[in-house]
Structures are given as C-alpha cells and as structure tokens.
PDB file of C-alpha atoms in Angstrom:
ATOM      1  CA  UNK Y   1      92.330  52.961 101.834  1.00 94.00           C
ATOM      2  CA  UNK Y   2      91.975  51.349  98.569  1.00 97.00           C
ATOM      3  CA  UNK Y   3      89.063  51.716  95.828  1.00 98.00           C
ATOM      4  CA  UNK Y   4      90.290  49.335  92.781  1.00 98.00           C
ATOM      5  CA  UNK Y   5      88.492  50.875  89.713  1.00 98.00           C
ATOM      6  CA  UNK Y   6      87.551  50.171  86.254  1.00 98.00           C
ATOM      7  CA  UNK Y   7      86.368  52.524  84.022  1.00 97.00           C
ATOM      8  CA  UNK Y   8      84.445  51.066  81.067  1.00 95.00           C
ATOM      9  CA  UNK Y   9      81.124  50.006  82.762  1.00 95.00           C
ATOM     10  CA  UNK Y  10      81.895  52.036  85.606  1.00 98.00           C
ATOM     11  CA  UNK Y  11      82.492  55.758  85.561  1.00 98.00           C
ATOM     12  CA  UNK Y  12      81.915  55.429  81.196  1.00 96.00           C
ATOM     13  CA  UNK Y  13      78.473  53.480  81.118  1.00 94.00           C
ATOM     14  CA  UNK Y  14      78.287  51.375  77.956  1.00 89.00           C
ATOM     15  CA  UNK Y  15      75.658  52.527  75.428  1.00 80.00           C
ATOM     16  CA  UNK Y  16      75.649  50.033  72.820  1.00 71.00           C
ATOM     17  CA  UNK Y  17      73.422  52.605  70.069  1.00 74.00           C
ATOM     18  CA  UNK Y  18      75.795  55.697  70.322  1.00 76.00           C
ATOM     19  CA  UNK Y  19      79.685  55.939  70.966  1.00 80.00           C
ATOM     20  CA  UNK Y  20      80.759  57.551  73.732  1.00 81.00           C
ATOM     21  CA  UNK Y  21      81.592  61.652  74.050  1.00 89.00           C
ATOM     22  CA  UNK Y  22      85.300  62.258  74.487  1.00 91.00           C
ATOM     23  CA  UNK Y  23      87.061  65.070  76.752  1.00 92.00           C
ATOM     24  CA  UNK Y  24      89.526  67.192  75.251  1.00 91.00           C
ATOM     25  CA  UNK Y  25      91.960  64.808  76.310  1.00 91.00           C
ATOM     26  CA  UNK Y  26      91.020  62.455  74.224  1.00 90.00           C
ATOM     27  CA  UNK Y  27      89.652  59.934  76.838  1.00 94.00           C
ATOM     28  CA  UNK Y  28      85.870  59.431  77.187  1.00 94.00           C
ATOM     29  CA  UNK Y  29      83.713  61.235  79.270  1.00 95.00           C
ATOM     30  CA  UNK Y  30      82.658  60.380  82.615  1.00 97.00           C
ATOM     31  CA  UNK Y  31      79.425  59.746  83.610  1.00 96.00           C
ATOM     32  CA  UNK Y  32      77.909  62.924  86.155  1.00 97.00           C
ATOM     33  CA  UNK Y  33      76.059  60.042  88.547  1.00 98.00           C
ATOM     34  CA  UNK Y  34      79.386  58.172  88.926  1.00 98.00           C
ATOM     35  CA  UNK Y  35      81.403  61.055  89.188  1.00 98.00           C
ATOM     36  CA  UNK Y  36      79.659  62.437  92.075  1.00 98.00           C
ATOM     37  CA  UNK Y  37      79.150  58.822  93.745  1.00 98.00           C
ATOM     38  CA  UNK Y  38      83.184  58.313  93.782  1.00 98.00           C
ATOM     39  CA  UNK Y  39      83.572  61.686  95.120  1.00 98.00           C
ATOM     40  CA  UNK Y  40      81.168  60.593  97.845  1.00 98.00           C
ATOM     41  CA  UNK Y  41      83.093  57.205  98.384  1.00 98.00           C
ATOM     42  CA  UNK Y  42      86.363  59.646  98.295  1.00 98.00           C
ATOM     43  CA  UNK Y  43      85.430  62.414 100.992  1.00 97.00           C
ATOM     44  CA  UNK Y  44      83.468  59.904 103.040  1.00 97.00           C
ATOM     45  CA  UNK Y  45      86.226  57.396 103.765  1.00 96.00           C
ATOM     46  CA  UNK Y  46      89.802  59.231 102.460  1.00 96.00           C
ATOM     47  CA  UNK Y  47      90.337  56.141  99.890  1.00 97.00           C
ATOM     48  CA  UNK Y  48      93.109  56.525  97.475  1.00 98.00           C
ATOM     49  CA  UNK Y  49      92.567  54.573  93.762  1.00 98.00           C
ATOM     50  CA  UNK Y  50      93.908  52.172  92.283  1.00 98.00           C
ATOM     51  CA  UNK Y  51      93.403  51.677  88.297  1.00 98.00           C
ATOM     52  CA  UNK Y  52      92.385  47.963  87.282  1.00 96.00           C
ATOM     53  CA  UNK Y  53      91.066  48.892  84.276  1.00 94.00           C
ATOM     54  CA  UNK Y  54      92.584  47.980  80.982  1.00 91.00           C
ATOM     55  CA  UNK Y  55      93.087  51.017  80.145  1.00 91.00           C
ATOM     56  CA  UNK Y  56      95.838  51.264  82.817  1.00 94.00           C
ATOM     57  CA  UNK Y  57      98.584  51.054  80.936  1.00 90.00           C
ATOM     58  CA  UNK Y  58      97.555  53.289  78.029  1.00 92.00           C
ATOM     59  CA  UNK Y  59      98.539  56.775  80.416  1.00 94.00           C
ATOM     60  CA  UNK Y  60     101.239  57.716  82.765  1.00 95.00           C
ATOM     61  CA  UNK Y  61      99.848  58.044  86.126  1.00 96.00           C
ATOM     62  CA  UNK Y  62     100.294  61.619  85.517  1.00 96.00           C
ATOM     63  CA  UNK Y  63      98.123  61.416  82.543  1.00 96.00           C
ATOM     64  CA  UNK Y  64      95.460  59.872  84.427  1.00 96.00           C
ATOM     65  CA  UNK Y  65      95.917  62.368  87.351  1.00 96.00           C
ATOM     66  CA  UNK Y  66      95.001  64.829  84.738  1.00 96.00           C
ATOM     67  CA  UNK Y  67      91.841  62.958  83.390  1.00 97.00           C
ATOM     68  CA  UNK Y  68      90.541  62.652  86.718  1.00 97.00           C
ATOM     69  CA  UNK Y  69      91.242  66.398  87.505  1.00 96.00           C
ATOM     70  CA  UNK Y  70      89.694  67.264  84.368  1.00 95.00           C
ATOM     71  CA  UNK Y  71      86.775  65.702  85.391  1.00 96.00           C
ATOM     72  CA  UNK Y  72      85.750  66.899  88.826  1.00 95.00           C
ATOM     73  CA  UNK Y  73      88.077  64.060  90.877  1.00 97.00           C
ATOM     74  CA  UNK Y  74      90.671  66.060  92.646  1.00 93.00           C
ATOM     75  CA  UNK Y  75      92.798  65.595  95.565  1.00 90.00           C
ATOM     76  CA  UNK Y  76      92.865  61.569  96.211  1.00 95.00           C
ATOM     77  CA  UNK Y  77      95.940  59.658  95.247  1.00 97.00           C
ATOM     78  CA  UNK Y  78      95.807  57.686  92.406  1.00 97.00           C
ATOM     79  CA  UNK Y  79      97.976  54.581  91.420  1.00 97.00           C
ATOM     80  CA  UNK Y  80      97.299  51.663  89.073  1.00 96.00           C
ATOM     81  CA  UNK Y  81      97.841  47.398  88.513  1.00 94.00           C
ATOM     82  CA  UNK Y  82     101.090  46.795  86.878  1.00 88.00           C
ATOM     83  CA  UNK Y  83     100.853  46.468  83.318  1.00 84.00           C
ATOM     84  CA  UNK Y  84      98.738  42.832  82.373  1.00 82.00           C
ATOM     85  CA  UNK Y  85     101.896  41.375  80.772  1.00 80.00           C
ATOM     86  CA  UNK Y  86     100.940  37.957  81.141  1.00 86.00           C
ATOM     87  CA  UNK Y  87      97.564  38.677  80.102  1.00 88.00           C
ATOM     88  CA  UNK Y  88      95.044  37.543  83.113  1.00 88.00           C
ATOM     89  CA  UNK Y  89      91.698  38.256  83.726  1.00 92.00           C
ATOM     90  CA  UNK Y  90      90.273  40.588  85.469  1.00 93.00           C
ATOM     91  CA  UNK Y  91      89.661  38.161  88.329  1.00 95.00           C
ATOM     92  CA  UNK Y  92      93.502  36.720  88.507  1.00 95.00           C
ATOM     93  CA  UNK Y  93      94.821  40.224  87.870  1.00 95.00           C
ATOM     94  CA  UNK Y  94      93.025  41.213  91.347  1.00 96.00           C
ATOM     95  CA  UNK Y  95      93.816  37.995  92.859  1.00 96.00           C
ATOM     96  CA  UNK Y  96      97.663  38.856  92.037  1.00 94.00           C
ATOM     97  CA  UNK Y  97      97.302  42.059  93.706  1.00 96.00           C
ATOM     98  CA  UNK Y  98      95.706  40.583  96.799  1.00 96.00           C
ATOM     99  CA  UNK Y  99      98.270  38.003  97.451  1.00 94.00           C
ATOM    100  CA  UNK Y 100     101.108  40.295  97.033  1.00 93.00           C
ATOM    101  CA  UNK Y 101      99.490  43.483  98.855  1.00 94.00           C
ATOM    102  CA  UNK Y 102      99.349  44.384 102.354  1.00 92.00           C
ATOM    103  CA  UNK Y 103      96.096  46.355 101.654  1.00 92.00           C
ATOM    104  CA  UNK Y 104      93.929  44.927 103.806  1.00 89.00           C
ATOM    105  CA  UNK Y 105      90.796  47.311 103.642  1.00 94.00           C
ATOM    106  CA  UNK Y 106      89.817  48.261  99.896  1.00 97.00           C
ATOM    107  CA  UNK Y 107      86.725  47.642  97.857  1.00 98.00           C
ATOM    108  CA  UNK Y 108      86.791  46.213  94.091  1.00 98.00           C
ATOM    109  CA  UNK Y 109      83.992  48.676  91.688  1.00 98.00           C
ATOM    110  CA  UNK Y 110      83.986  47.245  88.321  1.00 98.00           C
ATOM    111  CA  UNK Y 111      81.050  45.417  86.289  1.00 97.00           C
ATOM    112  CA  UNK Y 112      83.789  42.591  84.872  1.00 96.00           C
ATOM    113  CA  UNK Y 113      81.412  39.230  85.243  1.00 94.00           C
ATOM    114  CA  UNK Y 114      84.277  36.848  86.201  1.00 93.00           C
ATOM    115  CA  UNK Y 115      84.697  39.257  89.184  1.00 97.00           C
ATOM    116  CA  UNK Y 116      81.908  36.728  90.286  1.00 96.00           C
ATOM    117  CA  UNK Y 117      84.392  33.648  90.536  1.00 96.00           C
ATOM    118  CA  UNK Y 118      86.805  35.806  93.315  1.00 97.00           C
ATOM    119  CA  UNK Y 119      87.070  33.431  96.442  1.00 97.00           C
ATOM    120  CA  UNK Y 120      84.427  34.799  98.970  1.00 95.00           C
ATOM    121  CA  UNK Y 121      86.171  36.697 101.530  1.00 94.00           C
ATOM    122  CA  UNK Y 122      87.500  38.953  98.395  1.00 96.00           C
ATOM    123  CA  UNK Y 123      84.148  38.922  96.733  1.00 97.00           C
ATOM    124  CA  UNK Y 124      82.673  40.131  99.739  1.00 96.00           C
ATOM    125  CA  UNK Y 125      84.494  43.481  98.667  1.00 97.00           C
ATOM    126  CA  UNK Y 126      83.262  43.726  95.238  1.00 98.00           C
ATOM    127  CA  UNK Y 127      80.833  46.257  94.161  1.00 98.00           C
ATOM    128  CA  UNK Y 128      79.016  44.811  90.805  1.00 98.00           C
ATOM    129  CA  UNK Y 129      78.028  47.795  88.582  1.00 98.00           C
ATOM    130  CA  UNK Y 130      75.642  47.308  85.624  1.00 96.00           C
ATOM    131  CA  UNK Y 131      77.869  48.157  82.468  1.00 94.00           C
ATOM    132  CA  UNK Y 132      75.292  49.925  81.304  1.00 93.00           C
ATOM    133  CA  UNK Y 133      74.748  52.450  84.359  1.00 95.00           C
ATOM    134  CA  UNK Y 134      77.696  52.342  85.946  1.00 97.00           C
ATOM    135  CA  UNK Y 135      78.359  53.502  89.110  1.00 98.00           C
ATOM    136  CA  UNK Y 136      75.686  55.520  91.037  1.00 98.00           C
ATOM    137  CA  UNK Y 137      74.578  56.619  94.626  1.00 98.00           C
ATOM    138  CA  UNK Y 138      73.519  53.160  95.900  1.00 98.00           C
ATOM    139  CA  UNK Y 139      76.953  51.223  94.901  1.00 98.00           C
ATOM    140  CA  UNK Y 140      78.643  54.192  96.095  1.00 98.00           C
ATOM    141  CA  UNK Y 141      76.651  53.590  99.443  1.00 98.00           C
ATOM    142  CA  UNK Y 142      78.108  50.005  99.372  1.00 98.00           C
ATOM    143  CA  UNK Y 143      81.424  50.382  98.389  1.00 98.00           C
ATOM    144  CA  UNK Y 144      81.646  53.240 101.309  1.00 98.00           C
ATOM    145  CA  UNK Y 145      79.990  50.470 103.724  1.00 97.00           C
ATOM    146  CA  UNK Y 146      82.696  47.922 102.812  1.00 97.00           C
ATOM    147  CA  UNK Y 147      85.734  50.959 103.540  1.00 96.00           C
ATOM    148  CA  UNK Y 148      84.846  51.722 106.709  1.00 94.00           C
ATOM    149  CA  UNK Y 149      83.783  47.738 107.925  1.00 90.00           C
ATOM    150  CA  UNK Y 150      86.216  46.725 110.170  1.00 58.00           C
ATOM    151  CA  UNK Y 151      86.250  43.273 108.153  1.00 55.00           C
ATOM    152  CA  UNK Y 152      89.544  43.324 106.827  1.00 53.00           C
ATOM    153  CA  UNK Y 153      91.040  40.470 104.670  1.00 55.00           C
ATOM    154  CA  UNK Y 154      92.972  38.122 106.681  1.00 50.00           C
ATOM    155  CA  UNK Y 155      96.560  37.571 105.681  1.00 45.00           C
TER     156      UNK Y 155
END
C-alpha cells in the first residue's frame, strides 16, 4: 500500500499572509494536524509514502527520511517519483507512475486541481486537500477507507 503524497498544501498549508516557518533542517514546518493525520493513515494501514511533491528531487531519500523523522513521522518507508525531467504536470506524472507500477492499492493525497482530470479509476483514489487547510482527520479517514477497500486498480 502506498500514499502518493504531496507536501505543499497537504503537509504545509499555504498561507498567503505569512511566510512558512522553517525547521532546523531548512525545510518548512509541517502542520501539527497534518502530522497527526498522516501518522493515523500509516498506523491503520501500514502504507508507505511515495513523494509526488515538486520538492522531491531537491533532497536525497535519506534527507527526506530525516525531514519526516524530525517532524514525528517515523517507521515508514519513503520513496519518491523519478525526477520530472520531462516537466510533466502532476496529473501526467501520476498517470505515468500508474502505467508503470505494479502497486494497485494506493491513495493520492494532493491539493493540485489538475488531478480532477484523472481517469475515474485513478481519481477515485484521490483525497484532495484545500491548500490553505492541508491534511486533516476527516481526509485521513477518507484515505484510510480508500486504502482498506478491496477496489484495486484493474490492470
């Protein structure tokens, strides 16, 4: 099971009126609500994280592990999509991953509106956050339901 996870607008809600706060590692602070919600998803499903964020290529996997560890998200395998050298939009990046992956049990947690154009079978696995709110308990419950459901993407 995988959580395809964005960061901005999910773990770091956008606030136009102020700059985000940064941790000692130089990366923005995750919201407490988002951390609690992500930990709930992981503990109830055992899902791993696949980073889809535009920041994914700015850090090595070990750095990402430290970023999450320092924010209280521990004991989870973290990977990331390949570098987006083709400059695909998020929708196309995810569709490329779906086409090339054997993983059939996943949830997408993202605020990107282009994901509304995903094909139905993939869009049914989308939990879309509000960029100013981010991941919360209600959305976490939706993600858990998707991951625990028996509906896997047909090959």
